[in-house]
Amino acid sequence: HDNDYGNNGKVYRDNDVDIVPIGSTDNPQGYAVGYTVAGEWLNYSIKLNDVSNVEITCNLSSGSDDSRLLLLIDDKPVIDTFKVENTGNWDTYKEVSLGSADLAAKGITKGEHTLKLMIAGSYVNVDWLKFSEKTTSAKKPELVMDSPVEYKVFNLQGKPVAVFPARPSEVTDKF
């Protein structure tokens, strides 16, 4: 839904979606939705293969401090309204995380759905959106010792079977 008629960017196609070139008009590197104002929205048909823990990334630009986006799947909010960082100008695109969501917890299942990109605060250019499986990176365990420590090993009957002394200089990060 566009609040005005025609394509204000005057590139790529002639309909009521405002498209802007990425890069120069003569030799664009791609196209983005632009000239956005609050209340406008776009619908996309999507197919979800994973709904448990999804990371949502977007490539966008904004010369405004008041730009905001909202994503809905089948009219259910997926993330809280996202405040877009001012990227300095309309031509500086930045890949940003819009956050993560457990879509299953929101009642969204695997399969085909309608994604609505809603402009909640004017003046943001949107190049692309990406839904991917959120990965959790386990932090490597770290052992810090300030003084010698003695480790005792016991058998299943609770009797000591070994003692291992350790000093800070002997500790490595290999486990």
Backbone as JSON, one array per atom type, in Angstrom:
{
  "sequence": "HDNDYGNNGKVYRDNDVDIVPIGSTDNPQGYAVGYTVAGEWLNYSIKLNDVSNVEITCNLSSGSDDSRLLLLIDDKPVIDTFKVENTGNWDTYKEVSLGSADLAAKGITKGEHTLKLMIAGSYVNVDWLKFSEKTTSAKKPELVMDSPVEYKVFNLQGKPVAVFPARPSEVTDKF",
  "N": [[0.85, -1.17, 0.0], [0.75, 2.06, -1.0], [0.98, 5.45, -0.16], [0.78, 7.42, -2.05], [0.46, 8.17, -5.58], [2.0, 6.51, -8.34], [5.5, 5.92, -9.11], [7.78, 7.3, -7.2], [10.55, 7.18, -7.34], [11.05, 6.75, -9.97], [12.34, 4.68, -11.4], [13.11, 1.36, -12.53], [10.4, 0.14, -12.53], [6.99, 0.89, -13.54], [4.74, 1.49, -11.48], [2.74, 1.75, -8.48], [4.62, 1.46, -6.44], [7.27, 2.83, -4.74], [10.44, 2.97, -5.99], [13.95, 3.04, -5.64], [17.21, 3.65, -6.99], [20.15, 1.77, -6.12], [23.2, 3.07, -5.66], [24.46, 4.75, -8.56], [22.08, 6.34, -10.74], [22.41, 5.91, -13.47], [23.97, 3.59, -13.6], [22.96, 1.42, -11.76], [23.52, -0.55, -8.78], [21.64, -2.12, -7.84], [18.24, -2.22, -6.59], [15.98, -0.57, -4.36], [13.22, -0.32, -2.05], [11.86, 2.81, -1.6], [11.32, 6.31, -0.63], [9.53, 6.18, 1.48], [6.72, 6.48, 3.7], [5.17, 6.82, 6.92], [2.73, 4.37, 7.63], [2.57, 3.17, 5.17], [2.86, 0.02, 3.44], [4.13, -3.2, 2.43], [3.35, -6.34, 1.01], [4.55, -9.67, 1.05], [4.86, -12.9, -0.33], [5.85, -15.69, 1.42], [7.81, -18.61, 2.3], [8.23, -20.56, 5.06], [10.71, -22.52, 6.5], [11.81, -23.0, 8.93], [10.74, -22.28, 12.14], [11.36, -21.99, 14.75], [13.57, -20.57, 15.97], [14.42, -17.75, 14.8], [16.5, -15.49, 13.08], [16.38, -12.14, 12.04], [17.37, -10.17, 9.43], [18.22, -7.11, 7.79], [18.88, -5.04, 4.96], [19.41, -1.71, 4.74], [18.8, 1.88, 4.4], [18.88, 5.2, 5.72], [18.25, 8.64, 6.06], [17.19, 9.84, 8.17], [16.2, 10.4, 11.6], [13.98, 9.28, 12.62], [12.94, 6.99, 11.47], [11.17, 3.89, 11.23], [10.43, 0.37, 11.37], [8.1, -2.33, 11.02], [7.43, -5.74, 11.26], [5.19, -8.2, 10.16], [3.7, -11.4, 10.21], [1.22, -13.01, 8.6], [-0.44, -11.07, 9.67], [0.37, -11.03, 12.35], [2.43, -9.59, 14.73], [5.91, -9.89, 14.39], [8.32, -8.98, 15.39], [9.19, -6.42, 17.78], [8.4, -2.98, 17.11], [10.89, -1.66, 15.09], [13.43, 0.65, 15.53], [15.06, 2.48, 13.18], [18.44, 3.07, 12.6], [20.0, 6.15, 11.8], [21.71, 6.21, 8.86], [23.34, 8.1, 7.82], [22.94, 9.05, 5.22], [20.81, 8.73, 2.29], [22.02, 7.02, 0.52], [23.77, 5.37, 1.81], [23.91, 2.23, 2.69], [23.2, -0.24, 5.16], [23.71, -3.33, 6.71], [21.65, -4.69, 9.06], [20.65, -6.23, 12.15], [17.37, -7.01, 12.83], [16.45, -8.31, 14.94], [15.57, -11.29, 16.82], [13.27, -14.05, 16.71], [10.95, -16.34, 18.11], [9.03, -17.9, 16.18], [7.22, -19.99, 16.27], [6.23, -19.86, 18.86], [4.62, -17.71, 18.59], [2.52, -18.68, 17.27], [2.94, -19.23, 14.6], [3.4, -21.32, 11.89], [5.4, -23.78, 10.05], [5.7, -23.39, 6.5], [3.69, -21.77, 3.93], [3.17, -18.25, 3.97], [2.06, -14.82, 4.56], [4.12, -12.1, 4.54], [4.27, -8.98, 5.98], [5.72, -5.93, 5.47], [5.82, -3.18, 7.26], [5.84, 0.31, 7.26], [6.59, 2.16, 9.92], [7.62, 4.49, 10.78], [8.52, 7.29, 9.01], [10.59, 7.52, 6.0], [12.7, 5.51, 5.2], [14.85, 3.46, 3.35], [14.55, 0.28, 1.95], [16.38, -2.43, 1.11], [16.7, -5.35, 1.22], [15.33, -8.19, 3.01], [16.13, -10.77, 5.32], [15.51, -13.96, 6.57], [16.85, -16.16, 8.83], [18.18, -19.15, 10.35], [18.7, -18.8, 13.75], [21.8, -18.85, 15.25], [23.43, -20.14, 18.04], [26.22, -19.27, 19.75], [28.45, -20.93, 21.61], [30.31, -19.85, 24.3], [33.78, -20.2, 24.65], [35.06, -22.15, 27.24], [36.76, -20.75, 30.03], [39.5, -20.93, 32.13], [40.63, -19.55, 34.99], [43.29, -19.01, 37.09], [44.64, -17.93, 40.13], [46.21, -18.83, 42.13], [47.89, -21.82, 43.33], [46.05, -24.9, 42.97], [44.42, -27.8, 44.23], [43.2, -30.73, 42.92], [40.93, -33.28, 43.64], [40.2, -36.68, 43.02], [37.58, -38.99, 43.16], [36.35, -42.33, 43.7], [33.41, -44.34, 42.85], [32.51, -45.15, 45.32], [33.17, -43.13, 46.96], [35.75, -42.94, 47.88], [39.0, -41.5, 47.97], [41.02, -41.48, 45.03], [42.93, -40.26, 43.53], [45.09, -37.38, 43.33], [45.49, -34.21, 41.94], [47.71, -31.73, 41.54], [47.65, -28.29, 40.57], [49.14, -25.49, 39.06], [49.11, -21.99, 38.31], [50.81, -21.44, 36.06], [50.72, -23.82, 34.67], [48.3, -24.1, 33.5], [46.32, -24.44, 30.65], [44.44, -23.42, 27.71], [43.2, -25.58, 26.66], [40.79, -28.07, 26.56]],
  "CA": [[0.0, 0.0, 0.0], [1.53, 3.28, -1.14], [0.09, 6.59, 0.13], [0.68, 8.32, -3.19], [0.36, 7.49, -6.88], [3.19, 6.49, -9.17], [6.78, 5.52, -8.55], [8.55, 8.53, -6.99], [11.94, 6.98, -7.74], [11.05, 6.76, -11.45], [13.24, 3.66, -11.94], [12.84, -0.07, -12.47], [9.08, -0.21, -13.04], [5.99, 1.95, -13.49], [3.52, 1.21, -10.72], [2.64, 2.61, -7.31], [5.64, 1.18, -5.44], [8.39, 3.76, -4.93], [11.7, 2.25, -6.1], [15.12, 3.91, -5.8], [18.42, 2.89, -7.37], [21.27, 1.71, -5.18], [24.31, 3.54, -6.46], [24.07, 5.78, -9.52], [20.89, 6.09, -11.55], [22.86, 5.42, -14.76], [24.53, 2.24, -13.47], [22.62, 1.0, -10.4], [24.0, -1.84, -8.27], [20.43, -2.8, -7.4], [17.11, -1.34, -6.33], [15.39, -0.68, -3.03], [11.98, 0.41, -1.83], [12.22, 4.1, -1.01], [10.29, 7.35, -0.5], [8.52, 5.58, 2.35], [6.12, 7.29, 4.75], [4.46, 6.03, 7.92], [1.44, 3.84, 7.22], [2.7, 2.39, 3.94], [3.28, -1.35, 3.67], [4.29, -4.12, 1.3], [3.12, -7.75, 1.32], [5.38, -10.63, 0.33], [4.56, -14.31, -0.1], [7.06, -16.35, 1.91], [7.7, -19.99, 2.76], [9.1, -20.74, 6.21], [11.14, -23.89, 6.78], [12.16, -23.05, 10.35], [9.96, -21.28, 12.87], [11.68, -22.05, 16.17], [14.47, -19.52, 16.43], [14.74, -17.09, 13.54], [17.18, -14.19, 13.11], [15.88, -11.33, 10.94], [18.37, -9.19, 9.02], [17.72, -6.21, 6.75], [19.83, -4.08, 4.41], [18.6, -0.5, 4.64], [19.45, 3.17, 4.56], [17.98, 6.27, 6.15], [18.84, 9.93, 6.4], [16.29, 10.37, 9.19], [16.33, 9.85, 12.94], [12.65, 8.83, 13.06], [12.49, 5.84, 10.66], [10.84, 2.68, 11.99], [9.85, -0.74, 10.62], [7.39, -3.36, 11.75], [7.22, -6.94, 10.44], [4.08, -9.04, 10.57], [3.44, -12.59, 9.4], [-0.22, -13.28, 8.71], [-0.93, -9.99, 10.54], [0.85, -11.19, 13.72], [3.75, -8.96, 14.86], [7.03, -10.83, 14.52], [9.28, -8.29, 16.25], [8.74, -5.1, 18.21], [8.72, -1.94, 16.13], [12.34, -1.49, 15.05], [13.88, 2.01, 15.22], [16.16, 2.42, 12.22], [19.54, 4.0, 12.83], [20.33, 7.06, 10.71], [22.96, 5.73, 8.26], [24.1, 9.25, 7.33], [22.27, 9.56, 4.01], [19.96, 7.74, 1.63], [22.83, 6.15, -0.31], [24.62, 4.53, 2.64], [23.13, 1.08, 3.16], [23.84, -0.96, 6.25], [23.05, -4.58, 7.08], [21.36, -4.64, 10.5], [19.77, -7.25, 12.72], [16.12, -6.49, 13.38], [16.19, -9.09, 16.14], [15.25, -12.69, 16.62], [11.92, -14.38, 17.15], [10.47, -17.72, 18.11], [7.77, -17.77, 15.45], [6.3, -21.03, 16.73], [5.6, -19.35, 20.08], [3.64, -16.71, 18.16], [1.47, -19.4, 16.54], [3.27, -19.28, 13.18], [3.86, -22.67, 11.55], [6.17, -23.93, 8.81], [4.87, -23.36, 5.3], [3.49, -20.51, 3.21], [2.57, -17.17, 4.76], [2.2, -13.47, 4.03], [4.96, -11.2, 5.33], [3.97, -7.57, 5.75], [6.73, -4.95, 5.88], [5.08, -1.95, 7.51], [6.63, 1.49, 7.58], [5.99, 2.73, 11.12], [8.22, 5.83, 10.89], [8.85, 7.64, 7.62], [11.9, 7.78, 5.38], [13.7, 4.45, 5.23], [14.97, 2.68, 2.11], [14.74, -1.12, 2.29], [16.94, -3.21, 0.01], [16.28, -6.73, 1.35], [15.11, -8.8, 4.32], [16.56, -12.16, 5.33], [15.17, -14.77, 7.73], [17.78, -17.28, 8.9], [18.2, -19.84, 11.64], [19.57, -18.15, 14.71], [22.79, -19.76, 15.79], [23.94, -19.77, 19.35], [27.64, -19.59, 19.83], [28.87, -21.2, 22.99], [31.58, -19.22, 24.64], [34.8, -21.16, 25.03], [35.3, -22.06, 28.68], [38.02, -20.13, 30.39], [39.91, -21.26, 33.47], [41.54, -18.54, 35.5], [43.83, -19.39, 38.4], [45.57, -16.98, 40.71], [47.08, -19.54, 43.07], [47.83, -23.28, 43.13], [44.82, -25.57, 43.35], [44.57, -29.25, 44.27], [41.98, -31.41, 42.49], [40.86, -34.64, 44.16], [39.33, -37.55, 42.26], [37.02, -40.03, 44.02], [35.67, -43.42, 43.0], [31.97, -44.33, 43.08], [32.24, -45.38, 46.73], [33.55, -41.92, 47.67], [37.11, -43.01, 48.38], [39.94, -40.79, 47.09], [41.86, -42.35, 44.2], [44.03, -39.5, 42.94], [45.16, -35.94, 43.62], [46.2, -33.51, 40.88], [47.98, -30.32, 41.84], [47.74, -27.42, 39.38], [49.64, -24.14, 39.32], [48.69, -21.1, 37.21], [51.65, -21.54, 34.87], [50.48, -25.07, 34.01], [46.94, -24.1, 32.96], [46.21, -24.08, 29.25], [43.04, -23.24, 27.3], [42.74, -26.81, 26.0], [39.96, -28.91, 27.42]],
  "C": [[0.88, 1.22, 0.0], [0.57, 4.45, -0.94], [-0.02, 7.58, -1.02], [0.65, 7.5, -4.48], [1.68, 7.57, -7.62], [4.42, 6.07, -8.39], [7.63, 6.78, -8.42], [10.01, 8.4, -7.38], [12.14, 6.97, -9.24], [12.06, 5.8, -12.07], [12.62, 2.29, -11.77], [11.48, -0.48, -13.02], [8.11, 0.95, -12.83], [4.73, 1.45, -12.79], [3.54, 2.07, -9.47], [3.56, 2.22, -6.16], [6.84, 2.07, -5.75], [9.71, 3.01, -4.86], [12.82, 3.26, -6.32], [16.31, 3.06, -6.22], [19.41, 2.86, -6.21], [22.51, 2.02, -6.01], [23.8, 4.59, -7.44], [22.83, 5.37, -10.31], [21.27, 5.47, -12.9], [23.34, 3.97, -14.71], [24.23, 1.7, -12.06], [23.18, -0.37, -10.06], [22.81, -2.69, -7.82], [19.34, -1.77, -7.17], [16.56, -1.6, -4.94], [14.04, 0.02, -3.02], [12.36, 1.7, -1.12], [11.05, 5.06, -0.97], [9.16, 6.88, 0.4], [8.0, 6.59, 3.37], [5.32, 6.37, 5.68], [3.08, 5.63, 7.4], [1.49, 3.05, 5.93], [3.16, 0.98, 4.3], [3.37, -2.11, 2.37], [4.03, -5.54, 1.8], [4.01, -8.61, 0.45], [4.87, -12.03, 0.65], [5.86, -14.99, 0.29], [6.76, -17.79, 2.28], [8.72, -20.17, 3.88], [9.42, -22.22, 6.4], [11.47, -24.08, 8.24], [11.39, -21.95, 11.05], [10.35, -21.2, 14.34], [12.52, -20.87, 16.64], [15.05, -18.82, 15.21], [15.4, -15.74, 13.79], [16.73, -13.41, 11.87], [16.87, -10.2, 10.67], [17.8, -8.37, 7.87], [18.86, -5.33, 6.26], [19.02, -2.82, 4.12], [19.44, 0.76, 4.7], [18.41, 4.17, 5.03], [18.79, 7.52, 6.45], [18.05, 10.6, 7.51], [16.58, 9.71, 10.54], [15.02, 9.24, 13.44], [12.11, 7.63, 12.28], [12.26, 4.63, 11.55], [10.21, 1.66, 11.06], [9.1, -1.67, 11.56], [7.18, -4.52, 10.79], [6.09, -7.75, 11.04], [4.02, -10.26, 9.66], [2.0, -12.97, 9.67], [-0.86, -12.34, 9.73], [-0.59, -10.16, 12.02], [2.22, -10.51, 13.8], [4.82, -10.0, 15.13], [8.08, -10.27, 15.48], [8.61, -7.01, 16.74], [9.08, -4.1, 17.12], [10.21, -1.62, 16.24], [12.68, -0.05, 14.67], [15.14, 1.91, 14.36], [17.2, 3.48, 12.55], [19.74, 4.88, 11.6], [21.69, 6.62, 10.15], [23.79, 6.85, 7.65], [23.5, 9.87, 6.09], [21.52, 8.42, 3.36], [20.76, 6.73, 0.81], [23.75, 5.24, 0.49], [23.76, 3.42, 3.25], [23.93, 0.32, 4.2], [23.02, -2.22, 6.54], [22.88, -4.57, 8.6], [20.49, -5.81, 10.91], [18.53, -6.56, 13.27], [15.75, -7.24, 14.65], [15.92, -10.54, 15.8], [13.86, -12.96, 17.17], [11.71, -15.88, 17.14], [9.09, -17.66, 17.48], [6.75, -18.8, 15.9], [5.54, -20.56, 17.97], [4.54, -18.3, 19.76], [2.5, -17.35, 17.35], [1.71, -19.49, 15.05], [3.91, -20.63, 12.88], [4.76, -22.64, 10.31], [5.2, -23.86, 7.65], [4.73, -21.96, 4.73], [2.7, -19.51, 4.05], [2.66, -15.86, 3.99], [3.0, -12.64, 5.02], [4.57, -9.78, 4.98], [5.11, -6.74, 6.33], [5.99, -3.63, 6.03], [6.04, -0.83, 7.89], [5.93, 2.18, 8.76], [6.53, 4.13, 11.42], [8.84, 6.16, 9.55], [10.34, 7.64, 7.3], [12.97, 6.72, 5.66], [13.68, 3.76, 3.88], [15.29, 1.24, 2.5], [15.19, -1.88, 1.04], [16.47, -4.66, 0.09], [16.06, -7.09, 2.81], [15.58, -10.25, 4.24], [16.15, -12.8, 6.66], [16.13, -15.95, 7.73], [17.7, -17.91, 10.28], [19.17, -19.13, 12.56], [20.52, -19.17, 15.28], [23.23, -19.24, 17.15], [25.39, -20.18, 19.41], [28.01, -19.74, 21.29], [30.22, -20.55, 23.21], [32.55, -20.28, 25.11], [35.06, -21.03, 26.53], [36.68, -21.5, 28.97], [38.32, -20.46, 31.85], [40.94, -20.23, 33.91], [41.98, -18.97, 36.9], [44.82, -18.33, 38.86], [46.58, -17.65, 41.64], [46.97, -21.04, 42.81], [46.52, -23.86, 43.65], [45.09, -27.07, 43.34], [43.22, -29.87, 43.92], [42.02, -32.85, 42.98], [39.85, -35.42, 43.33], [38.89, -38.69, 43.17], [36.39, -41.12, 43.17], [34.19, -43.39, 43.36], [31.59, -44.6, 44.53], [32.64, -44.18, 47.59], [34.95, -41.93, 48.24], [38.05, -42.29, 47.42], [40.83, -41.77, 46.33], [43.03, -41.6, 43.58], [43.94, -38.04, 43.38], [46.0, -35.32, 42.51], [46.46, -32.07, 41.3], [48.08, -29.52, 40.52], [48.21, -26.04, 39.83], [49.27, -23.27, 38.12], [49.51, -21.24, 35.96], [51.38, -22.81, 34.06], [49.11, -25.12, 33.31], [46.98, -23.67, 31.49], [44.74, -23.89, 28.91], [42.5, -24.44, 26.57], [41.97, -27.68, 26.97], [39.65, -30.19, 26.72]]
}
